[in-house]
mmCIF file of C-alpha atoms and ligand atoms in Angstrom:
data_model
loop_
_atom_site.group_PDB
_atom_site.id
_atom_site.type_symbol
_atom_site.label_atom_id
_atom_site.label_comp_id
_atom_site.label_asym_id
_atom_site.label_seq_id
_atom_site.Cartn_x
_atom_site.Cartn_y
_atom_site.Cartn_z
ATOM 1 C CA MET A 30 -0.098 -0.063 0.068
ATOM 2 C CA ASP A 31 1.331 3.447 -1.058
ATOM 3 C CA TYR A 32 0.705 6.487 1.035
ATOM 4 C CA GLU A 33 1.196 9.940 -0.553
ATOM 5 C CA VAL A 34 0.954 11.948 2.709
ATOM 6 C CA LEU A 35 1.503 9.777 5.746
ATOM 7 C CA THR A 36 4.385 7.652 6.664
ATOM 8 C CA VAL A 37 3.302 4.332 7.867
ATOM 9 C CA LYS A 38 5.838 2.408 9.918
ATOM 10 C CA PRO A 39 4.474 -1.262 10.774
ATOM 11 C CA MET A 40 5.404 -2.510 14.219
ATOM 12 C CA THR A 41 4.752 -6.097 13.492
ATOM 13 C CA ALA A 42 3.711 -8.068 10.315
ATOM 14 C CA ARG A 43 0.398 -8.806 11.962
ATOM 15 C CA ILE A 44 -0.912 -5.766 13.767
ATOM 16 C CA GLY A 45 -0.006 -2.294 14.619
ATOM 17 C CA ALA A 46 1.750 0.790 12.800
ATOM 18 C CA GLU A 47 3.098 4.185 13.837
ATOM 19 C CA ILE A 48 1.944 6.964 11.710
ATOM 20 C CA GLU A 49 4.098 10.023 11.005
ATOM 21 C CA GLY A 50 3.663 13.016 8.928
ATOM 22 C CA ILE A 51 0.267 14.248 10.433
ATOM 23 C CA ASP A 52 -0.780 16.919 12.968
ATOM 24 C CA LEU A 53 -4.108 15.937 14.439
ATOM 25 C CA SER A 54 -4.634 19.476 16.032
ATOM 26 C CA GLU A 55 -5.350 20.737 12.566
ATOM 27 C CA PRO A 56 -8.529 19.841 10.593
ATOM 28 C CA LEU A 57 -7.694 16.939 8.261
ATOM 29 C CA SER A 58 -8.299 16.914 4.439
ATOM 30 C CA ASN A 59 -10.371 14.100 2.871
ATOM 31 C CA LYS A 60 -7.111 12.700 1.487
ATOM 32 C CA VAL A 61 -5.354 12.461 4.856
ATOM 33 C CA ILE A 62 -8.686 10.931 6.402
ATOM 34 C CA ASP A 63 -8.690 8.497 3.613
ATOM 35 C CA GLU A 64 -5.065 7.502 4.240
ATOM 36 C CA VAL A 65 -5.614 7.117 8.039
ATOM 37 C CA HIS A 66 -8.531 4.993 7.445
ATOM 38 C CA THR A 67 -6.659 2.868 4.989
ATOM 39 C CA ALA A 68 -3.698 2.526 7.599
ATOM 40 C CA LEU A 69 -6.234 1.408 10.281
ATOM 41 C CA MET A 70 -7.969 -1.135 8.031
ATOM 42 C CA GLN A 71 -4.440 -2.605 7.177
ATOM 43 C CA HIS A 72 -2.915 -2.475 10.530
ATOM 44 C CA GLN A 73 -5.843 -2.640 13.077
ATOM 45 C CA VAL A 74 -4.413 -0.250 15.414
ATOM 46 C CA ILE A 75 -2.429 2.896 14.553
ATOM 47 C CA PHE A 76 -0.406 5.257 16.804
ATOM 48 C CA PHE A 77 0.587 8.879 16.635
ATOM 49 C CA ARG A 78 3.402 10.722 18.737
ATOM 50 C CA ASP A 79 3.500 14.301 20.054
ATOM 51 C CA GLN A 80 0.148 15.315 19.326
ATOM 52 C CA GLU A 81 -2.062 18.322 20.804
ATOM 53 C CA LEU A 82 -5.626 17.214 21.071
ATOM 54 C CA ASP A 83 -8.176 19.452 22.978
ATOM 55 C CA HIS A 84 -11.635 17.958 23.640
ATOM 56 C CA VAL A 85 -13.058 19.792 20.560
ATOM 57 C CA ARG A 86 -10.494 18.434 18.246
ATOM 58 C CA HIS A 87 -10.494 15.094 19.658
ATOM 59 C CA LYS A 88 -14.191 14.889 18.922
ATOM 60 C CA GLU A 89 -13.784 16.121 15.437
ATOM 61 C CA LEU A 90 -11.087 13.565 14.802
ATOM 62 C CA GLY A 91 -13.564 10.788 15.907
ATOM 63 C CA ARG A 92 -16.223 12.325 13.767
ATOM 64 C CA ALA A 93 -14.046 11.998 10.708
ATOM 65 C CA PHE A 94 -14.572 8.245 10.975
ATOM 66 C CA GLY A 95 -18.181 7.988 12.083
ATOM 67 C CA GLU A 96 -20.749 9.180 14.644
ATOM 68 C CA LEU A 97 -19.519 9.310 18.265
ATOM 69 C CA ALA A 98 -20.868 6.845 20.528
ATOM 70 C CA ILE A 99 -21.942 7.638 24.271
ATOM 71 C CA HIS A 100 -20.410 4.913 26.509
ATOM 72 C CA SER A 101 -23.270 2.545 27.623
ATOM 73 C CA GLY A 102 -21.207 1.715 30.926
ATOM 74 C CA VAL A 103 -19.700 4.744 32.276
ATOM 75 C CA ALA A 104 -20.602 8.470 32.179
ATOM 76 C CA GLY A 105 -18.633 10.904 29.920
ATOM 77 C CA LEU A 106 -17.397 14.438 30.864
ATOM 78 C CA ALA A 107 -20.144 16.876 31.986
ATOM 79 C CA ASP A 108 -19.401 19.303 28.997
ATOM 80 C CA HIS A 109 -18.368 16.604 26.457
ATOM 81 C CA PRO A 110 -20.551 13.456 27.053
ATOM 82 C CA GLU A 111 -18.786 11.748 24.091
ATOM 83 C CA ILE A 112 -15.487 11.791 26.005
ATOM 84 C CA VAL A 113 -14.670 9.426 28.763
ATOM 85 C CA ALA A 114 -11.757 10.272 31.168
ATOM 86 C CA ILE A 115 -9.177 7.568 31.569
ATOM 87 C CA HIS A 116 -7.406 7.930 34.869
ATOM 88 C CA ALA A 117 -5.299 6.154 37.198
ATOM 89 C CA ASP A 118 -3.323 7.298 40.296
ATOM 90 C CA GLU A 119 -2.163 6.449 43.708
ATOM 91 C CA LYS A 120 -5.852 6.231 45.032
ATOM 92 C CA SER A 121 -7.034 3.779 42.267
ATOM 93 C CA LYS A 122 -8.227 0.427 43.313
ATOM 94 C CA PHE A 123 -8.404 -0.797 39.763
ATOM 95 C CA VAL A 124 -8.042 0.465 36.132
ATOM 96 C CA ALA A 125 -10.288 0.229 33.254
ATOM 97 C CA GLY A 126 -9.543 -2.589 30.801
ATOM 98 C CA GLU A 127 -6.943 -4.659 32.766
ATOM 99 C CA ASN A 128 -8.320 -7.846 30.997
ATOM 100 C CA TRP A 129 -8.253 -8.551 27.350
ATOM 101 C CA HIS A 130 -11.378 -7.102 25.753
ATOM 102 C CA SER A 131 -12.748 -5.360 22.676
ATOM 103 C CA ASP A 132 -14.707 -2.180 23.712
ATOM 104 C CA LEU A 133 -18.407 -2.611 24.603
ATOM 105 C CA THR A 134 -19.130 -5.727 22.886
ATOM 106 C CA CYS A 135 -22.164 -5.968 25.156
ATOM 107 C CA ASN A 136 -23.820 -3.380 22.878
ATOM 108 C CA GLU A 137 -26.248 -4.395 20.197
ATOM 109 C CA ILE A 138 -23.876 -2.617 17.786
ATOM 110 C CA PRO A 139 -20.582 -2.485 19.359
ATOM 111 C CA PRO A 140 -18.508 0.502 18.283
ATOM 112 C CA MET A 141 -16.260 0.623 15.188
ATOM 113 C CA GLY A 142 -13.182 1.883 17.155
ATOM 114 C CA SER A 143 -11.782 4.086 20.011
ATOM 115 C CA ILE A 144 -9.270 6.939 19.945
ATOM 116 C CA LEU A 145 -7.407 7.275 23.260
ATOM 117 C CA TYR A 146 -5.197 10.226 23.931
ATOM 118 C CA LEU A 147 -2.947 10.292 27.033
ATOM 119 C CA PRO A 148 -1.305 13.540 27.800
ATOM 120 C CA VAL A 149 0.027 12.247 31.126
ATOM 121 C CA VAL A 150 1.837 8.953 31.396
ATOM 122 C CA PRO A 151 3.927 7.125 33.898
ATOM 123 C CA GLU A 152 7.827 7.319 33.663
ATOM 124 C CA VAL A 153 7.820 3.565 33.058
ATOM 125 C CA GLY A 154 5.046 1.065 32.463
ATOM 126 C CA GLY A 155 1.399 1.690 31.450
ATOM 127 C CA ASP A 156 1.685 0.132 28.004
ATOM 128 C CA THR A 157 -1.415 -1.063 26.017
ATOM 129 C CA MET A 158 -1.399 -4.273 24.416
ATOM 130 C CA PHE A 159 -3.229 -5.146 21.296
ATOM 131 C CA ALA A 160 -4.130 -8.438 19.728
ATOM 132 C CA SER A 161 -5.167 -9.193 16.053
ATOM 133 C CA MET A 162 -8.332 -11.380 15.909
ATOM 134 C CA TYR A 163 -7.677 -11.723 12.252
ATOM 135 C CA ALA A 164 -4.305 -13.274 12.955
ATOM 136 C CA ALA A 165 -5.702 -15.544 15.758
ATOM 137 C CA TYR A 166 -8.572 -16.616 13.535
ATOM 138 C CA GLU A 167 -6.319 -17.382 10.448
ATOM 139 C CA ALA A 168 -3.930 -19.489 12.722
ATOM 140 C CA LEU A 169 -6.929 -21.916 13.803
ATOM 141 C CA SER A 170 -7.037 -25.079 12.042
ATOM 142 C CA PRO A 171 -9.660 -25.327 9.115
ATOM 143 C CA GLY A 172 -11.685 -27.700 11.154
ATOM 144 C CA MET A 173 -11.900 -25.404 14.119
ATOM 145 C CA GLN A 174 -12.617 -22.476 11.853
ATOM 146 C CA THR A 175 -15.548 -24.398 10.255
ATOM 147 C CA TYR A 176 -16.846 -25.310 13.731
ATOM 148 C CA LEU A 177 -16.812 -21.924 15.076
ATOM 149 C CA ASP A 178 -18.142 -20.119 11.994
ATOM 150 C CA GLY A 179 -21.830 -20.937 12.704
ATOM 151 C CA LEU A 180 -21.718 -20.077 16.455
ATOM 152 C CA TYR A 181 -23.055 -17.215 18.404
ATOM 153 C CA ALA A 182 -22.171 -16.044 21.828
ATOM 154 C CA VAL A 183 -23.571 -13.919 24.591
ATOM 155 C CA HIS A 184 -21.940 -10.626 25.538
ATOM 156 C CA ASP A 185 -23.093 -8.965 28.858
ATOM 157 C CA GLY A 186 -22.163 -5.568 30.358
ATOM 158 C CA GLU A 187 -23.651 -6.419 33.838
ATOM 159 C CA HIS A 188 -20.737 -8.172 35.515
ATOM 160 C CA VAL A 189 -18.394 -5.595 33.843
ATOM 161 C CA TYR A 190 -19.997 -2.414 35.044
ATOM 162 C CA ARG A 191 -22.142 -3.453 38.195
ATOM 163 C CA PRO A 192 -19.041 -3.383 40.377
ATOM 164 C CA ILE A 193 -17.916 0.112 39.299
ATOM 165 C CA VAL A 194 -21.046 1.958 38.584
ATOM 166 C CA ASN A 195 -22.815 3.384 41.718
ATOM 167 C CA ASP A 196 -26.401 3.379 40.464
ATOM 168 C CA PRO A 197 -28.470 0.383 41.436
ATOM 169 C CA ASN A 198 -31.148 1.433 38.727
ATOM 170 C CA LYS A 199 -28.737 1.411 35.773
ATOM 171 C CA ARG A 200 -29.236 -1.420 33.310
ATOM 172 C CA PHE A 201 -26.313 -2.710 31.206
ATOM 173 C CA PRO A 202 -26.683 -4.155 27.593
ATOM 174 C CA CYS A 203 -26.457 -7.729 26.921
ATOM 175 C CA ASN A 204 -26.537 -8.986 23.282
ATOM 176 C CA THR A 205 -25.646 -11.923 21.172
ATOM 177 C CA HIS A 206 -22.927 -11.879 18.387
ATOM 178 C CA PRO A 207 -21.402 -14.312 15.996
ATOM 179 C CA VAL A 208 -18.261 -16.084 17.457
ATOM 180 C CA VAL A 209 -16.526 -15.344 14.128
ATOM 181 C CA ARG A 210 -17.372 -12.045 12.382
ATOM 182 C CA THR A 211 -16.620 -10.703 8.894
ATOM 183 C CA HIS A 212 -15.176 -7.374 8.919
ATOM 184 C CA PRO A 213 -17.565 -4.949 7.043
ATOM 185 C CA VAL A 214 -14.864 -3.109 5.391
ATOM 186 C CA THR A 215 -11.907 -5.670 4.783
ATOM 187 C CA GLY A 216 -14.212 -8.855 4.527
ATOM 188 C CA ARG A 217 -11.523 -10.643 6.561
ATOM 189 C CA LYS A 218 -12.737 -12.964 9.341
ATOM 190 C CA GLY A 219 -11.877 -12.427 12.984
ATOM 191 C CA ILE A 220 -12.667 -14.107 16.381
ATOM 192 C CA PHE A 221 -15.264 -11.991 18.126
ATOM 193 C CA VAL A 222 -15.435 -13.329 21.622
ATOM 194 C CA ASN A 223 -13.536 -11.961 24.555
ATOM 195 C CA PRO A 224 -12.708 -12.716 28.285
ATOM 196 C CA SER A 225 -14.347 -9.661 29.630
ATOM 197 C CA TYR A 226 -17.853 -9.449 28.113
ATOM 198 C CA THR A 227 -18.550 -12.902 26.698
ATOM 199 C CA THR A 228 -20.395 -15.193 29.136
ATOM 200 C CA GLU A 229 -21.434 -18.243 26.961
ATOM 201 C CA ILE A 230 -21.665 -19.710 23.555
ATOM 202 C CA VAL A 231 -25.337 -20.333 22.617
ATOM 203 C CA GLY A 232 -26.448 -23.825 22.289
ATOM 204 C CA LEU A 233 -23.578 -25.542 24.015
ATOM 205 C CA GLY A 234 -23.703 -27.040 27.520
ATOM 206 C CA LYS A 235 -21.850 -24.974 30.174
ATOM 207 C CA ALA A 236 -18.685 -27.282 30.235
ATOM 208 C CA GLU A 237 -18.490 -27.325 26.331
ATOM 209 C CA SER A 238 -18.989 -23.487 26.160
ATOM 210 C CA ASP A 239 -16.455 -22.820 29.029
ATOM 211 C CA GLY A 240 -13.960 -25.275 27.338
ATOM 212 C CA VAL A 241 -14.181 -23.619 23.788
ATOM 213 C CA LEU A 242 -13.932 -20.189 25.103
ATOM 214 C CA GLU A 243 -10.977 -21.106 27.325
ATOM 215 C CA MET A 244 -9.394 -22.744 24.310
ATOM 216 C CA LEU A 245 -9.911 -19.655 22.197
ATOM 217 C CA TYR A 246 -8.580 -17.346 25.041
ATOM 218 C CA LYS A 247 -5.519 -19.396 25.282
ATOM 219 C CA HIS A 248 -5.037 -19.394 21.527
ATOM 220 C CA CYS A 249 -5.368 -15.649 21.326
ATOM 221 C CA ALA A 250 -2.911 -14.987 24.141
ATOM 222 C CA ASN A 251 -0.328 -16.108 21.732
ATOM 223 C CA PRO A 252 2.321 -13.112 21.495
ATOM 224 C CA ASN A 253 2.538 -13.857 17.742
ATOM 225 C CA PHE A 254 -0.667 -12.069 17.358
ATOM 226 C CA HIS A 255 0.227 -9.052 19.629
ATOM 227 C CA VAL A 256 1.674 -5.639 19.421
ATOM 228 C CA ARG A 257 2.681 -3.731 22.681
ATOM 229 C CA PHE A 258 2.576 -0.092 22.607
ATOM 230 C CA ARG A 259 4.903 2.024 24.732
ATOM 231 C CA TRP A 260 3.194 5.319 25.505
ATOM 232 C CA LYS A 261 4.942 8.710 25.675
ATOM 233 C CA PRO A 262 3.090 11.874 26.870
ATOM 234 C CA LYS A 263 0.767 12.975 24.120
ATOM 235 C CA SER A 264 0.469 9.826 22.287
ATOM 236 C CA VAL A 265 -2.727 8.695 20.534
ATOM 237 C CA ALA A 266 -3.834 5.120 19.787
ATOM 238 C CA PHE A 267 -6.699 4.531 17.424
ATOM 239 C CA TRP A 268 -7.890 1.000 17.235
ATOM 240 C CA ASP A 269 -10.377 -0.928 15.173
ATOM 241 C CA ASN A 270 -12.560 -2.496 17.892
ATOM 242 C CA ARG A 271 -14.207 -5.039 15.246
ATOM 243 C CA CYS A 272 -10.868 -7.030 14.755
ATOM 244 C CA THR A 273 -8.764 -6.572 17.699
ATOM 245 C CA TRP A 274 -8.498 -6.891 21.558
ATOM 246 C CA HIS A 275 -6.654 -4.776 23.897
ATOM 247 C CA LEU A 276 -5.495 -4.675 27.425
ATOM 248 C CA ALA A 277 -4.101 -1.809 29.704
ATOM 249 C CA VAL A 278 -1.195 -3.014 31.767
ATOM 250 C CA TRP A 279 -1.291 -1.563 35.296
ATOM 251 C CA ASP A 280 2.342 -1.929 36.210
ATOM 252 C CA TYR A 281 2.928 1.639 37.275
ATOM 253 C CA PHE A 282 0.964 2.119 40.489
ATOM 254 C CA PRO A 283 1.054 4.592 42.357
ATOM 255 C CA GLN A 284 2.124 6.787 39.318
ATOM 256 C CA VAL A 285 -0.327 8.718 37.222
ATOM 257 C CA ARG A 286 -1.617 7.877 33.806
ATOM 258 C CA SER A 287 -4.451 10.072 32.602
ATOM 259 C CA GLY A 288 -6.146 10.976 29.329
ATOM 260 C CA TYR A 289 -9.391 10.773 27.236
ATOM 261 C CA ARG A 290 -11.027 8.552 24.894
ATOM 262 C CA VAL A 291 -13.819 8.962 22.268
ATOM 263 C CA THR A 292 -15.655 5.949 20.870
ATOM 264 C CA VAL A 293 -16.539 5.898 17.188
ATOM 265 C CA ALA A 294 -19.814 4.334 16.438
ATOM 266 C CA GLU A 295 -20.567 1.357 13.973
ATOM 267 C CA THR A 296 -23.861 1.258 12.019
ATOM 268 C CA GLN A 297 -24.212 -2.337 11.671
ATOM 269 C CA ARG A 298 -24.511 -5.299 13.725
ATOM 270 C CA PRO A 299 -21.665 -7.744 13.618
ATOM 271 C CA ALA A 300 -22.209 -10.523 11.092
HETATM 272 FE FE1 FE2 B 401 -10.962 -0.880 26.329
#
């Protein structure tokens, strides 16, 4: 793939690329937006360094790729409900996203992607890991691929958000999605269950369902499918939620890691 404006530096042959030659604080031309989208489709998660993103620009950047989604689990900023604060410090008892997951797969239509901006990062630690669900699917044996292809799984937000949301009346989404989905843009197949939201595979007994999910999670934990991003202050990560997992490593307590995320909506149910 040739890029005219961007410099795209792959980080592995499976997933992840650093993007240079772009200033996200400025409105982006259609050409640049196209190239960023192409890089995201090709590499599944892309990273930018040394960016100045205020809340307004952050939202404009997200809107270049779709409508912004309001988080169904946690509240956004008072003045910018589409923006969720991501913050950990010496008082934190947990951090968001410590287990492998894809964002909000409990939703009827899980988001297309997320854009995370971290102005404040610890001196060491606080990396984010990403896993290619394409690479994981493609590495399965043909028999296992065929078996999984027709299955559906339940994704529930209740056990994820109940412990951290202080509102007994709040209800969280629970939806069923294909275990293997076909990406609506690239047409590639990827595994679409994850250890955070998925509770069971429909139509299997509990031991069978637990066994298949455990096998998949062990398979997807293979570092051959991963990229690990070392944050610096003012880095940006933009991931395609439809074909990746991610995990926030909390190895920097009691240091501070702080920033903001917008979520870009998808328009179609996973298929
Ligand atoms: Fe996440």
